[in-house]
């Protein structure tokens, strides 16, 4: 495993890619309502990124067909945009990446479509909190699994489970770099966190069991038990001191 440390100049470029991702997600958020299709959201995302000089990061990555991953309800990640219309009460995960000047940004949010069940709202809140708990651990001197542990602990304390089949990742000139960032584990393991590390931290949290399976389309991951799943992701940079810089936050 070799972790590519980024220089301050490289991190400024990554901040541009990350900002474009964040702005695109913000634009998509305004379009979320019953009736809009995930395919329409994908088109909006691609147009938004290209109009600002970026390149969609996922389209063509391992033959993934679209700009956006749009994962509804029991879909965990990698939902392929389609003619499926959102309905009141759904939750939708939007996962997006962009390339600017050769560097990647990657972020995801899960949103409510209209009014959702209180338990679903709790799942969204706890998953975003778990991401933030992980980010709080992303400081110089900690070890990688301190991030993982904080995420798992928060999700499980709320009675939910973390998905173990997908992980966060280093990010830079490639979408997926070392190290892998699991959303579970004992603290105090793995590499020490250093200035120049840029990580995409991305907990996936299920209301029921942690098991997932992949649909026939070979991409869409769904919960084995059909329970709801939420996903939040930020691209962050470890700072010389103090808390990480969240590059995908506006
Ligand atoms: N955020 C996800 C990841 O880091 C999205 C990748 S989707 C893919 O893996 F299509 F690009 F694979
Ligand atoms: Co990612």
CSV table of C-alpha atoms and ligand atoms in Angstrom, one decimal:
chain,number,residue,atom,x,y,z
A,1,UNK,CA,0.0,0.0,0.0
A,2,UNK,CA,1.3,3.4,-0.8
A,3,UNK,CA,-0.4,6.6,0.1
A,4,UNK,CA,0.2,9.5,-2.2
A,5,UNK,CA,0.6,12.7,-0.1
A,6,UNK,CA,-0.6,15.9,-1.7
A,7,UNK,CA,1.2,19.2,-1.7
A,8,UNK,CA,-0.6,22.4,-0.6
A,9,UNK,CA,-0.9,23.4,-4.3
A,10,UNK,CA,-2.4,20.1,-5.2
A,11,UNK,CA,-4.8,20.4,-2.4
A,12,UNK,CA,-6.0,23.7,-3.7
A,13,UNK,CA,-6.7,22.1,-7.1
A,14,UNK,CA,-8.6,19.3,-5.3
A,15,UNK,CA,-10.5,21.9,-3.5
A,16,UNK,CA,-11.8,23.2,-6.9
A,17,UNK,CA,-12.9,19.7,-7.9
A,18,UNK,CA,-14.5,19.2,-4.6
A,19,UNK,CA,-16.3,22.6,-4.7
A,20,UNK,CA,-17.7,21.7,-8.1
A,21,UNK,CA,-19.1,18.5,-6.7
A,22,UNK,CA,-20.6,20.3,-3.7
A,23,UNK,CA,-22.2,22.9,-5.9
A,24,UNK,CA,-23.7,20.3,-8.2
A,25,UNK,CA,-25.2,18.4,-5.2
A,26,UNK,CA,-26.6,21.7,-4.0
A,27,UNK,CA,-28.2,22.3,-7.4
A,28,UNK,CA,-29.6,18.7,-7.4
A,29,UNK,CA,-31.0,19.1,-3.9
A,30,UNK,CA,-33.3,21.9,-5.1
A,31,UNK,CA,-34.7,19.6,-7.8
A,32,UNK,CA,-35.7,16.8,-5.4
A,33,UNK,CA,-39.5,16.4,-5.4
A,34,UNK,CA,-42.0,13.7,-6.2
A,35,UNK,CA,-42.2,13.1,-9.9
A,36,UNK,CA,-38.6,13.9,-11.0
A,37,UNK,CA,-36.8,10.9,-12.4
A,38,UNK,CA,-33.3,9.8,-11.4
A,39,UNK,CA,-32.4,10.0,-15.1
A,40,UNK,CA,-33.4,13.7,-15.1
A,41,UNK,CA,-31.2,14.3,-12.1
A,42,UNK,CA,-28.3,12.6,-13.8
A,43,UNK,CA,-28.7,14.8,-16.9
A,44,UNK,CA,-28.8,18.0,-14.7
A,45,UNK,CA,-25.6,16.8,-12.9
A,46,UNK,CA,-23.7,16.1,-16.1
A,47,UNK,CA,-24.7,19.5,-17.6
A,48,UNK,CA,-23.8,21.3,-14.4
A,49,UNK,CA,-20.4,19.8,-14.2
A,50,UNK,CA,-19.5,20.2,-17.9
A,51,UNK,CA,-20.8,23.8,-18.0
A,52,UNK,CA,-18.3,24.7,-15.3
A,53,UNK,CA,-15.3,23.0,-17.0
A,54,UNK,CA,-15.3,19.8,-15.1
A,55,UNK,CA,-15.6,16.2,-16.2
A,56,UNK,CA,-17.9,13.7,-14.6
A,57,UNK,CA,-15.7,11.2,-12.6
A,58,UNK,CA,-17.9,8.2,-12.6
A,59,UNK,CA,-19.1,8.0,-16.2
A,60,UNK,CA,-17.0,5.3,-17.9
A,61,UNK,CA,-15.3,4.4,-14.7
A,62,UNK,CA,-15.2,0.6,-14.9
A,63,UNK,CA,-17.9,1.0,-17.5
A,64,UNK,CA,-20.3,2.8,-15.1
A,65,UNK,CA,-22.9,4.4,-17.5
A,66,UNK,CA,-23.7,7.7,-15.8
A,67,UNK,CA,-22.5,10.8,-14.0
A,68,UNK,CA,-24.6,10.3,-10.9
A,69,UNK,CA,-25.2,7.3,-8.6
A,70,UNK,CA,-28.9,7.6,-7.5
A,71,UNK,CA,-29.8,5.1,-4.8
A,72,UNK,CA,-33.4,5.0,-3.7
A,73,UNK,CA,-34.7,3.5,-0.3
A,74,UNK,CA,-33.2,0.0,0.1
A,75,UNK,CA,-30.5,0.8,-2.5
A,76,UNK,CA,-27.2,1.3,-0.7
A,77,UNK,CA,-25.0,2.7,-3.4
A,78,UNK,CA,-24.3,2.7,-7.2
A,79,UNK,CA,-28.0,3.0,-8.2
A,80,UNK,CA,-28.0,3.6,-12.0
A,81,UNK,CA,-30.2,6.6,-13.1
A,82,UNK,CA,-33.3,5.6,-14.9
A,83,UNK,CA,-36.9,6.6,-15.7
A,84,UNK,CA,-37.8,5.8,-12.1
A,85,UNK,CA,-39.7,8.8,-10.7
A,86,UNK,CA,-39.2,9.7,-7.0
A,87,UNK,CA,-42.2,9.4,-4.7
A,88,UNK,CA,-43.2,11.2,-1.6
A,89,UNK,CA,-41.6,9.4,1.3
A,90,UNK,CA,-38.6,8.0,-0.6
A,91,UNK,CA,-35.1,8.6,0.5
A,92,UNK,CA,-32.5,9.2,-2.3
A,93,UNK,CA,-28.7,8.9,-2.1
A,94,UNK,CA,-26.9,11.1,-4.6
A,95,UNK,CA,-23.2,10.2,-5.1
A,96,UNK,CA,-21.2,12.3,-7.4
A,97,UNK,CA,-17.6,12.8,-8.5
A,98,UNK,CA,-15.9,15.4,-10.8
A,99,UNK,CA,-12.4,15.9,-12.2
A,100,UNK,CA,-10.9,19.4,-12.4
A,101,UNK,CA,-7.3,19.9,-13.7
A,102,UNK,CA,-6.6,16.2,-13.3
A,103,UNK,CA,-7.8,15.9,-9.7
A,104,UNK,CA,-10.9,14.2,-8.3
A,105,UNK,CA,-13.5,15.3,-5.9
A,106,UNK,CA,-16.2,12.9,-4.5
A,107,UNK,CA,-19.2,13.5,-2.2
A,108,UNK,CA,-22.6,12.0,-1.4
A,109,UNK,CA,-25.7,13.0,0.4
A,110,UNK,CA,-29.0,11.2,1.2
A,111,UNK,CA,-32.1,13.3,1.0
A,112,UNK,CA,-35.8,13.1,1.9
A,113,UNK,CA,-38.4,13.2,-0.9
A,114,UNK,CA,-41.2,15.3,0.7
A,115,UNK,CA,-42.2,14.1,4.1
A,116,UNK,CA,-40.6,10.8,5.2
A,117,UNK,CA,-41.1,8.4,8.1
A,118,UNK,CA,-39.5,9.7,11.4
A,119,UNK,CA,-37.4,6.5,11.5
A,120,UNK,CA,-36.1,7.2,8.0
A,121,UNK,CA,-35.3,10.8,9.0
A,122,UNK,CA,-33.4,9.4,12.0
A,123,UNK,CA,-31.4,7.2,9.7
A,124,UNK,CA,-30.3,10.1,7.6
A,125,UNK,CA,-29.4,12.2,10.6
A,126,UNK,CA,-27.4,9.4,12.3
A,127,UNK,CA,-25.5,8.6,9.1
A,128,UNK,CA,-24.5,12.2,8.5
A,129,UNK,CA,-23.5,12.4,12.2
A,130,UNK,CA,-21.4,9.2,11.8
A,131,UNK,CA,-19.6,10.8,8.9
A,132,UNK,CA,-18.9,13.9,11.0
A,133,UNK,CA,-17.7,11.7,13.9
A,134,UNK,CA,-15.3,10.0,11.5
A,135,UNK,CA,-14.1,13.4,10.2
A,136,UNK,CA,-13.5,14.6,13.8
A,137,UNK,CA,-10.9,11.7,14.1
A,138,UNK,CA,-9.1,12.7,10.8
A,139,UNK,CA,-6.3,14.6,12.6
A,140,UNK,CA,-2.6,14.3,12.5
A,141,UNK,CA,-1.3,11.6,15.0
A,142,UNK,CA,-4.5,9.5,15.0
A,143,UNK,CA,-4.5,6.2,13.1
A,144,UNK,CA,-6.8,5.5,10.1
A,145,UNK,CA,-9.0,3.1,12.0
A,146,UNK,CA,-9.9,5.8,14.5
A,147,UNK,CA,-12.0,7.2,11.7
A,148,UNK,CA,-13.6,3.8,11.0
A,149,UNK,CA,-14.3,3.1,14.7
A,150,UNK,CA,-16.0,6.4,15.3
A,151,UNK,CA,-18.3,5.8,12.4
A,152,UNK,CA,-19.3,2.3,13.4
A,153,UNK,CA,-19.8,3.3,17.1
A,154,UNK,CA,-22.1,6.1,16.3
A,155,UNK,CA,-24.2,4.1,13.8
A,156,UNK,CA,-24.5,1.1,16.1
A,157,UNK,CA,-25.3,3.2,19.2
A,158,UNK,CA,-28.4,4.3,17.3
A,159,UNK,CA,-29.4,0.7,16.6
A,160,UNK,CA,-28.4,0.8,13.0
A,161,UNK,CA,-25.7,-1.2,11.1
A,162,UNK,CA,-22.8,-0.2,8.9
A,163,UNK,CA,-22.2,-1.7,5.5
A,164,UNK,CA,-18.9,-3.6,5.4
A,165,UNK,CA,-18.8,-4.5,1.7
A,166,UNK,CA,-17.8,-1.0,0.6
A,167,UNK,CA,-15.2,1.4,1.9
A,168,UNK,CA,-14.0,5.0,1.7
A,169,UNK,CA,-10.7,5.7,0.0
A,170,UNK,CA,-7.8,7.9,-0.6
A,171,UNK,CA,-8.4,10.3,-3.5
A,172,UNK,CA,-6.3,12.5,-5.8
A,173,UNK,CA,-5.2,12.0,-9.4
A,174,UNK,CA,-7.3,8.8,-9.2
A,175,UNK,CA,-10.8,8.3,-7.8
A,176,UNK,CA,-9.7,5.4,-5.6
A,177,UNK,CA,-6.2,5.6,-4.0
A,178,UNK,CA,-4.8,4.0,-0.9
A,179,UNK,CA,-5.7,3.7,1.8
A,180,UNK,CA,-9.1,2.0,2.0
A,181,UNK,CA,-11.2,3.6,4.7
A,182,UNK,CA,-13.6,1.0,6.3
A,183,UNK,CA,-16.6,2.1,8.2
A,184,UNK,CA,-15.9,-0.3,11.0
A,185,UNK,CA,-13.1,-1.6,13.1
A,186,UNK,CA,-11.1,-1.3,16.3
A,187,UNK,CA,-9.4,2.0,17.0
A,188,UNK,CA,-5.7,2.5,16.9
A,189,UNK,CA,-5.0,0.4,13.8
A,190,UNK,CA,-3.6,1.2,10.4
A,191,UNK,CA,-1.3,4.0,9.1
A,192,UNK,CA,-0.9,7.2,11.1
A,193,UNK,CA,-2.7,10.2,9.6
A,194,UNK,CA,-0.3,12.8,8.1
A,195,UNK,CA,-0.5,16.2,6.5
A,196,UNK,CA,-1.1,15.8,2.8
A,197,UNK,CA,-3.5,12.8,3.1
A,198,UNK,CA,-6.8,13.4,1.3
A,199,UNK,CA,-9.5,10.9,2.0
A,200,UNK,CA,-13.1,10.3,0.8
A,201,UNK,CA,-14.9,9.1,4.0
A,202,UNK,CA,-18.3,7.5,3.1
A,203,UNK,CA,-20.4,5.6,5.7
A,204,UNK,CA,-23.3,3.6,4.4
A,205,UNK,CA,-25.7,2.8,7.2
A,206,UNK,CA,-28.6,0.3,7.1
A,207,UNK,CA,-31.7,0.4,9.3
A,208,UNK,CA,-31.7,-3.4,9.5
A,209,UNK,CA,-28.8,-5.8,9.0
A,210,UNK,CA,-25.5,-4.9,7.4
A,211,UNK,CA,-25.8,-7.4,4.5
A,212,UNK,CA,-25.9,-6.2,0.9
A,213,UNK,CA,-26.3,-7.8,-2.5
A,214,UNK,CA,-25.8,-6.6,-6.0
A,215,UNK,CA,-28.7,-6.5,-8.5
A,216,UNK,CA,-28.7,-8.1,-12.0
A,217,UNK,CA,-27.5,-4.8,-13.4
A,218,UNK,CA,-24.2,-5.6,-11.8
A,219,UNK,CA,-24.0,-2.2,-10.1
A,220,UNK,CA,-26.9,-1.5,-7.7
A,221,UNK,CA,-26.2,-2.6,-4.2
A,222,UNK,CA,-29.3,-3.2,-2.1
A,223,UNK,CA,-29.8,-4.3,1.5
A,224,UNK,CA,-30.3,-8.0,1.9
A,225,UNK,CA,-33.2,-7.5,4.2
A,226,UNK,CA,-34.9,-4.7,2.2
A,227,UNK,CA,-34.4,-2.2,4.9
A,228,UNK,CA,-33.6,1.4,4.2
A,229,UNK,CA,-30.0,2.6,3.7
A,230,UNK,CA,-28.3,6.0,3.8
A,231,UNK,CA,-24.9,7.2,2.5
A,232,UNK,CA,-23.0,10.4,3.1
A,233,UNK,CA,-19.5,11.2,1.8
A,234,UNK,CA,-17.0,14.0,2.1
A,235,UNK,CA,-13.6,14.5,0.6
A,236,UNK,CA,-11.3,15.8,3.4
A,237,UNK,CA,-7.7,16.9,3.7
A,238,UNK,CA,-5.7,16.3,6.9
A,239,UNK,CA,-4.3,19.6,8.2
A,240,UNK,CA,-1.0,20.3,9.9
A,241,UNK,CA,-2.9,20.8,13.1
A,242,UNK,CA,-6.5,21.0,14.1
A,243,UNK,CA,-9.6,19.5,12.3
A,244,UNK,CA,-9.6,18.3,8.7
A,245,UNK,CA,-10.5,20.6,5.9
A,246,UNK,CA,-13.8,19.4,4.4
A,247,UNK,CA,-13.2,20.1,0.7
A,248,UNK,CA,-16.7,19.1,-0.4
A,249,UNK,CA,-18.4,21.5,2.0
A,250,UNK,CA,-19.5,24.9,0.6
B,1,LIG,N1,-18.3,7.4,-4.2
B,1,LIG,C1,-18.3,6.1,-4.8
B,1,LIG,C2,-16.9,5.5,-4.7
B,1,LIG,O1,-16.1,6.1,-4.2
B,1,LIG,C3,-18.8,6.2,-6.2
B,1,LIG,C4,-18.1,5.4,-7.3
B,1,LIG,S1,-19.3,5.0,-8.4
B,1,LIG,C5,-18.5,4.4,-9.8
B,1,LIG,O2,-16.7,4.4,-5.1
B,1,LIG,F1,-19.4,4.4,-10.7
B,1,LIG,F2,-17.6,5.3,-10.1
B,1,LIG,F3,-17.9,3.3,-9.5
B,2,LIG,CO1,-16.1,7.6,-2.9
